[in-house]
């Protein structure tokens, strides 16, 4: 064998070893991650309702309106409330409503947010306890993600695990697992994770950061393999250079 052929063989062997090493590290890394079956951005929800039934005199807001805490939303007339006020059984003002001298109940926003899911119109009669609308609280975005996990996956999930959130426009957001709930339905385990991130800002990413936006969440499991250190180092380097 000539020296030229020996050199080609050496280079070939080095290339094969390199490719196998990279594929092994990538495979090992993928074994330390699990992708959500479904996920979407959610917000803390505050229902708007009353303990008193009555007739809706006015609907002062529309679906999708931005509202401030204390802002008037609905005005109701409730004979039951008027009777209770006359007997001193209730106070005239509350964080979620106020009562005028004419006995008209005004439901107000308890938090800043966006009004959604309006279920009633002017002139409608609402029952006591009925939810008239929902407020998605400003600054409370999180991701709710459903996962299909094996028993081995559960053992490798750590509190505060890193989660990669991928928006529909391919924007990536780094998050952490806040809670993990497991329920059984029809004999199948259903796992739902709540993922939080300071980078989930209302209206960011061209408006995609909003309740209802579908995303993909990939949770990092504890890597117990022999290549854990090498994998972490390689992928940390790739993230550093923007790949």
Tab-separated table of C-alpha atoms in Angstrom:
chain	number	residue	atom	x	y	z
A	1	UNK	CA	0.000	0.000	0.000
A	2	UNK	CA	1.406	3.340	-0.996
A	3	UNK	CA	1.677	6.246	1.412
A	4	UNK	CA	-0.996	8.083	-0.549
A	5	UNK	CA	-3.460	5.224	-0.049
A	6	UNK	CA	-2.490	4.949	3.622
A	7	UNK	CA	-3.234	8.665	4.030
A	8	UNK	CA	-6.634	8.296	2.309
A	9	UNK	CA	-7.472	5.330	4.534
A	10	UNK	CA	-6.496	7.306	7.641
A	11	UNK	CA	-8.593	10.298	6.603
A	12	UNK	CA	-11.509	7.995	5.803
A	13	UNK	CA	-11.323	6.329	9.198
A	14	UNK	CA	-11.181	9.705	10.935
A	15	UNK	CA	-14.230	10.879	8.967
A	16	UNK	CA	-16.214	7.735	9.807
A	17	UNK	CA	-15.331	7.986	13.500
A	18	UNK	CA	-16.307	11.651	13.499
A	19	UNK	CA	-19.667	11.029	11.837
A	20	UNK	CA	-20.450	8.164	14.214
A	21	UNK	CA	-19.498	10.312	17.207
A	22	UNK	CA	-21.718	13.216	16.114
A	23	UNK	CA	-24.674	10.926	15.354
A	24	UNK	CA	-24.219	9.205	18.710
A	25	UNK	CA	-24.235	12.530	20.532
A	26	UNK	CA	-27.300	13.726	18.596
A	27	UNK	CA	-29.115	10.454	19.311
A	28	UNK	CA	-28.185	10.686	22.974
A	29	UNK	CA	-29.416	14.280	23.125
A	30	UNK	CA	-32.753	13.369	21.530
A	31	UNK	CA	-33.210	10.624	24.077
A	32	UNK	CA	-32.974	13.335	26.744
A	33	UNK	CA	-35.860	15.323	25.275
A	34	UNK	CA	-39.548	14.756	24.772
A	35	UNK	CA	-41.812	16.804	22.512
A	36	UNK	CA	-45.363	17.781	23.394
A	37	UNK	CA	-48.301	16.035	21.762
A	38	UNK	CA	-50.121	19.366	21.833
A	39	UNK	CA	-49.494	22.733	23.441
A	40	UNK	CA	-50.786	26.278	23.375
A	41	UNK	CA	-50.297	29.638	25.053
A	42	UNK	CA	-52.748	30.357	27.847
A	43	UNK	CA	-53.397	33.171	30.332
A	44	UNK	CA	-54.751	33.327	33.860
A	45	UNK	CA	-58.534	33.648	33.487
A	46	UNK	CA	-60.821	35.715	35.695
A	47	UNK	CA	-64.556	35.090	35.189
A	48	UNK	CA	-67.006	37.976	35.300
A	49	UNK	CA	-70.276	37.143	37.010
A	50	UNK	CA	-72.655	37.928	39.838
A	51	UNK	CA	-74.202	36.077	42.737
A	52	UNK	CA	-77.461	37.722	41.753
A	53	UNK	CA	-79.619	37.010	38.755
A	54	UNK	CA	-81.143	39.887	36.840
A	55	UNK	CA	-81.689	41.679	33.560
A	56	UNK	CA	-78.732	43.083	31.627
A	57	UNK	CA	-79.400	46.804	31.172
A	58	UNK	CA	-76.135	47.569	29.354
A	59	UNK	CA	-73.129	45.747	27.931
A	60	UNK	CA	-70.389	48.369	28.016
A	61	UNK	CA	-67.596	46.366	26.329
A	62	UNK	CA	-67.023	44.101	23.354
A	63	UNK	CA	-65.230	40.793	22.973
A	64	UNK	CA	-61.477	41.411	22.642
A	65	UNK	CA	-61.505	44.795	24.418
A	66	UNK	CA	-58.601	45.709	26.673
A	67	UNK	CA	-59.957	46.511	30.129
A	68	UNK	CA	-58.527	48.020	33.295
A	69	UNK	CA	-59.199	46.920	36.855
A	70	UNK	CA	-62.316	48.707	38.104
A	71	UNK	CA	-63.661	49.410	34.595
A	72	UNK	CA	-67.435	48.993	34.240
A	73	UNK	CA	-68.378	45.998	32.079
A	74	UNK	CA	-72.096	45.197	32.547
A	75	UNK	CA	-75.044	46.887	34.286
A	76	UNK	CA	-77.729	44.607	35.759
A	77	UNK	CA	-81.022	45.197	37.501
A	78	UNK	CA	-81.712	42.609	40.168
A	79	UNK	CA	-84.809	42.687	42.406
A	80	UNK	CA	-83.182	40.150	44.743
A	81	UNK	CA	-80.135	42.377	45.215
A	82	UNK	CA	-82.313	45.385	45.922
A	83	UNK	CA	-84.155	43.415	48.592
A	84	UNK	CA	-80.900	42.275	50.202
A	85	UNK	CA	-79.535	45.832	50.155
A	86	UNK	CA	-82.661	47.110	51.852
A	87	UNK	CA	-82.172	44.552	54.626
A	88	UNK	CA	-78.437	45.323	54.910
A	89	UNK	CA	-77.382	41.803	53.926
A	90	UNK	CA	-74.797	42.967	51.346
A	91	UNK	CA	-72.445	45.918	50.891
A	92	UNK	CA	-72.954	48.360	48.050
A	93	UNK	CA	-69.404	48.067	46.679
A	94	UNK	CA	-67.039	45.195	46.025
A	95	UNK	CA	-63.844	44.626	44.047
A	96	UNK	CA	-65.974	43.060	41.303
A	97	UNK	CA	-69.091	45.233	41.379
A	98	UNK	CA	-70.712	48.401	42.642
A	99	UNK	CA	-74.339	49.277	43.318
A	100	UNK	CA	-75.798	52.672	42.467
A	101	UNK	CA	-78.418	54.602	44.398
A	102	UNK	CA	-80.972	53.303	41.931
A	103	UNK	CA	-80.095	49.720	42.912
A	104	UNK	CA	-78.478	48.938	39.564
A	105	UNK	CA	-75.575	46.489	39.816
A	106	UNK	CA	-72.459	47.388	37.800
A	107	UNK	CA	-70.023	44.530	37.232
A	108	UNK	CA	-66.421	45.726	36.981
A	109	UNK	CA	-63.104	44.227	35.893
A	110	UNK	CA	-61.144	42.799	38.808
A	111	UNK	CA	-57.819	42.838	36.894
A	112	UNK	CA	-56.214	44.408	33.839
A	113	UNK	CA	-56.586	42.192	30.790
A	114	UNK	CA	-58.474	41.282	27.641
A	115	UNK	CA	-62.185	40.491	27.698
A	116	UNK	CA	-63.217	37.256	25.983
A	117	UNK	CA	-66.097	34.804	25.785
A	118	UNK	CA	-68.982	37.244	26.306
A	119	UNK	CA	-72.076	35.115	26.794
A	120	UNK	CA	-74.829	37.679	27.175
A	121	UNK	CA	-76.322	40.737	25.480
A	122	UNK	CA	-78.321	43.770	26.509
A	123	UNK	CA	-81.831	42.801	27.554
A	124	UNK	CA	-80.911	39.223	28.460
A	125	UNK	CA	-81.726	37.674	31.811
A	126	UNK	CA	-78.796	36.061	33.567
A	127	UNK	CA	-78.914	33.503	36.333
A	128	UNK	CA	-77.155	33.889	39.661
A	129	UNK	CA	-73.603	32.596	39.316
A	130	UNK	CA	-73.644	32.685	35.517
A	131	UNK	CA	-70.353	33.684	33.887
A	132	UNK	CA	-70.978	36.673	31.607
A	133	UNK	CA	-67.419	36.936	30.241
A	134	UNK	CA	-63.810	36.072	31.001
A	135	UNK	CA	-60.792	38.336	31.476
A	136	UNK	CA	-57.393	37.049	30.334
A	137	UNK	CA	-55.100	38.779	32.832
A	138	UNK	CA	-52.327	40.913	31.329
A	139	UNK	CA	-48.805	39.614	31.995
A	140	UNK	CA	-49.890	36.108	32.959
A	141	UNK	CA	-49.059	34.150	29.783
A	142	UNK	CA	-47.880	30.573	30.118
A	143	UNK	CA	-47.822	27.426	28.007
A	144	UNK	CA	-50.043	24.445	28.722
A	145	UNK	CA	-48.511	21.351	27.095
A	146	UNK	CA	-49.718	17.749	26.925
A	147	UNK	CA	-47.081	15.005	26.838
A	148	UNK	CA	-47.042	11.262	26.325
A	149	UNK	CA	-44.425	10.039	28.792
A	150	UNK	CA	-43.061	6.636	29.686
A	151	UNK	CA	-42.320	5.580	33.256
A	152	UNK	CA	-38.640	6.144	32.479
A	153	UNK	CA	-39.377	9.686	31.306
A	154	UNK	CA	-41.163	10.503	34.565
A	155	UNK	CA	-38.095	9.403	36.549
A	156	UNK	CA	-35.904	11.805	34.551
A	157	UNK	CA	-38.077	14.918	34.864
A	158	UNK	CA	-36.642	17.383	37.348
A	159	UNK	CA	-38.402	20.362	38.962
A	160	UNK	CA	-37.788	23.497	36.933
A	161	UNK	CA	-36.672	21.511	33.876
A	162	UNK	CA	-35.736	23.522	30.791
A	163	UNK	CA	-38.407	23.697	28.087
A	164	UNK	CA	-37.929	24.929	24.535
A	165	UNK	CA	-41.030	26.713	23.217
A	166	UNK	CA	-41.382	26.974	19.424
A	167	UNK	CA	-43.913	29.466	18.052
A	168	UNK	CA	-45.588	29.067	14.626
A	169	UNK	CA	-43.164	31.621	13.093
A	170	UNK	CA	-40.192	29.507	14.312
A	171	UNK	CA	-39.390	31.937	17.145
A	172	UNK	CA	-37.894	30.041	20.081
A	173	UNK	CA	-38.511	30.980	23.700
A	174	UNK	CA	-36.716	29.462	26.671
A	175	UNK	CA	-39.049	28.353	29.449
A	176	UNK	CA	-39.064	26.261	32.586
A	177	UNK	CA	-41.533	23.681	33.843
A	178	UNK	CA	-43.657	25.103	36.663
A	179	UNK	CA	-46.033	22.236	37.436
A	180	UNK	CA	-46.732	18.751	36.098
A	181	UNK	CA	-50.159	17.187	36.481
A	182	UNK	CA	-50.983	13.571	35.700
A	183	UNK	CA	-54.544	12.315	35.306
A	184	UNK	CA	-55.989	9.059	34.082
A	185	UNK	CA	-58.718	9.099	31.446
A	186	UNK	CA	-60.103	5.905	29.887
A	187	UNK	CA	-57.187	3.966	31.317
A	188	UNK	CA	-54.616	6.278	29.728
A	189	UNK	CA	-52.271	8.570	31.648
A	190	UNK	CA	-52.546	12.184	30.514
A	191	UNK	CA	-49.703	14.479	31.484
A	192	UNK	CA	-50.055	18.249	31.349
A	193	UNK	CA	-47.200	20.616	32.104
A	194	UNK	CA	-47.438	24.317	32.875
A	195	UNK	CA	-44.464	26.118	31.362
A	196	UNK	CA	-43.544	29.667	32.355
A	197	UNK	CA	-41.111	32.149	30.840
A	198	UNK	CA	-40.369	35.861	31.382
A	199	UNK	CA	-40.060	36.136	27.605
A	200	UNK	CA	-43.744	35.327	27.065
A	201	UNK	CA	-44.913	38.921	26.639
A	202	UNK	CA	-48.439	39.854	25.537
A	203	UNK	CA	-48.500	40.688	21.819
A	204	UNK	CA	-44.802	39.939	21.157
A	205	UNK	CA	-43.536	37.919	18.152
A	206	UNK	CA	-45.884	39.725	15.759
A	207	UNK	CA	-48.841	39.132	18.019
A	208	UNK	CA	-48.320	35.375	18.305
A	209	UNK	CA	-47.746	35.582	22.042
A	210	UNK	CA	-51.424	35.551	22.914
A	211	UNK	CA	-53.876	33.088	24.462
A	212	UNK	CA	-54.791	30.299	22.062
A	213	UNK	CA	-51.648	30.339	19.923
A	214	UNK	CA	-50.514	26.742	19.246
A	215	UNK	CA	-46.849	26.040	20.022
A	216	UNK	CA	-44.498	23.104	20.326
A	217	UNK	CA	-42.907	22.511	23.720
A	218	UNK	CA	-39.861	20.284	24.130
A	219	UNK	CA	-38.942	19.395	27.678
A	220	UNK	CA	-35.398	18.413	28.667
A	221	UNK	CA	-35.050	15.252	30.716
A	222	UNK	CA	-32.168	14.505	33.043
A	223	UNK	CA	-29.396	12.913	30.952
A	224	UNK	CA	-28.046	9.907	32.814
A	225	UNK	CA	-25.972	8.570	29.889
A	226	UNK	CA	-22.194	8.324	29.594
A	227	UNK	CA	-22.238	11.012	26.904
A	228	UNK	CA	-24.165	13.508	28.995
A	229	UNK	CA	-21.247	15.906	29.393
A	230	UNK	CA	-20.229	15.751	25.748
A	231	UNK	CA	-23.805	16.248	24.565
A	232	UNK	CA	-24.383	19.227	26.837
A	233	UNK	CA	-21.122	20.807	25.745
A	234	UNK	CA	-21.796	20.343	22.039
A	235	UNK	CA	-25.347	21.675	22.114
A	236	UNK	CA	-24.375	24.539	24.413
A	237	UNK	CA	-21.759	25.509	21.833
A	238	UNK	CA	-24.304	25.280	18.993
A	239	UNK	CA	-26.736	27.499	20.891
A	240	UNK	CA	-23.955	29.983	21.604
A	241	UNK	CA	-23.186	30.386	17.898
A	242	UNK	CA	-26.876	30.626	17.070
A	243	UNK	CA	-27.484	27.186	15.546
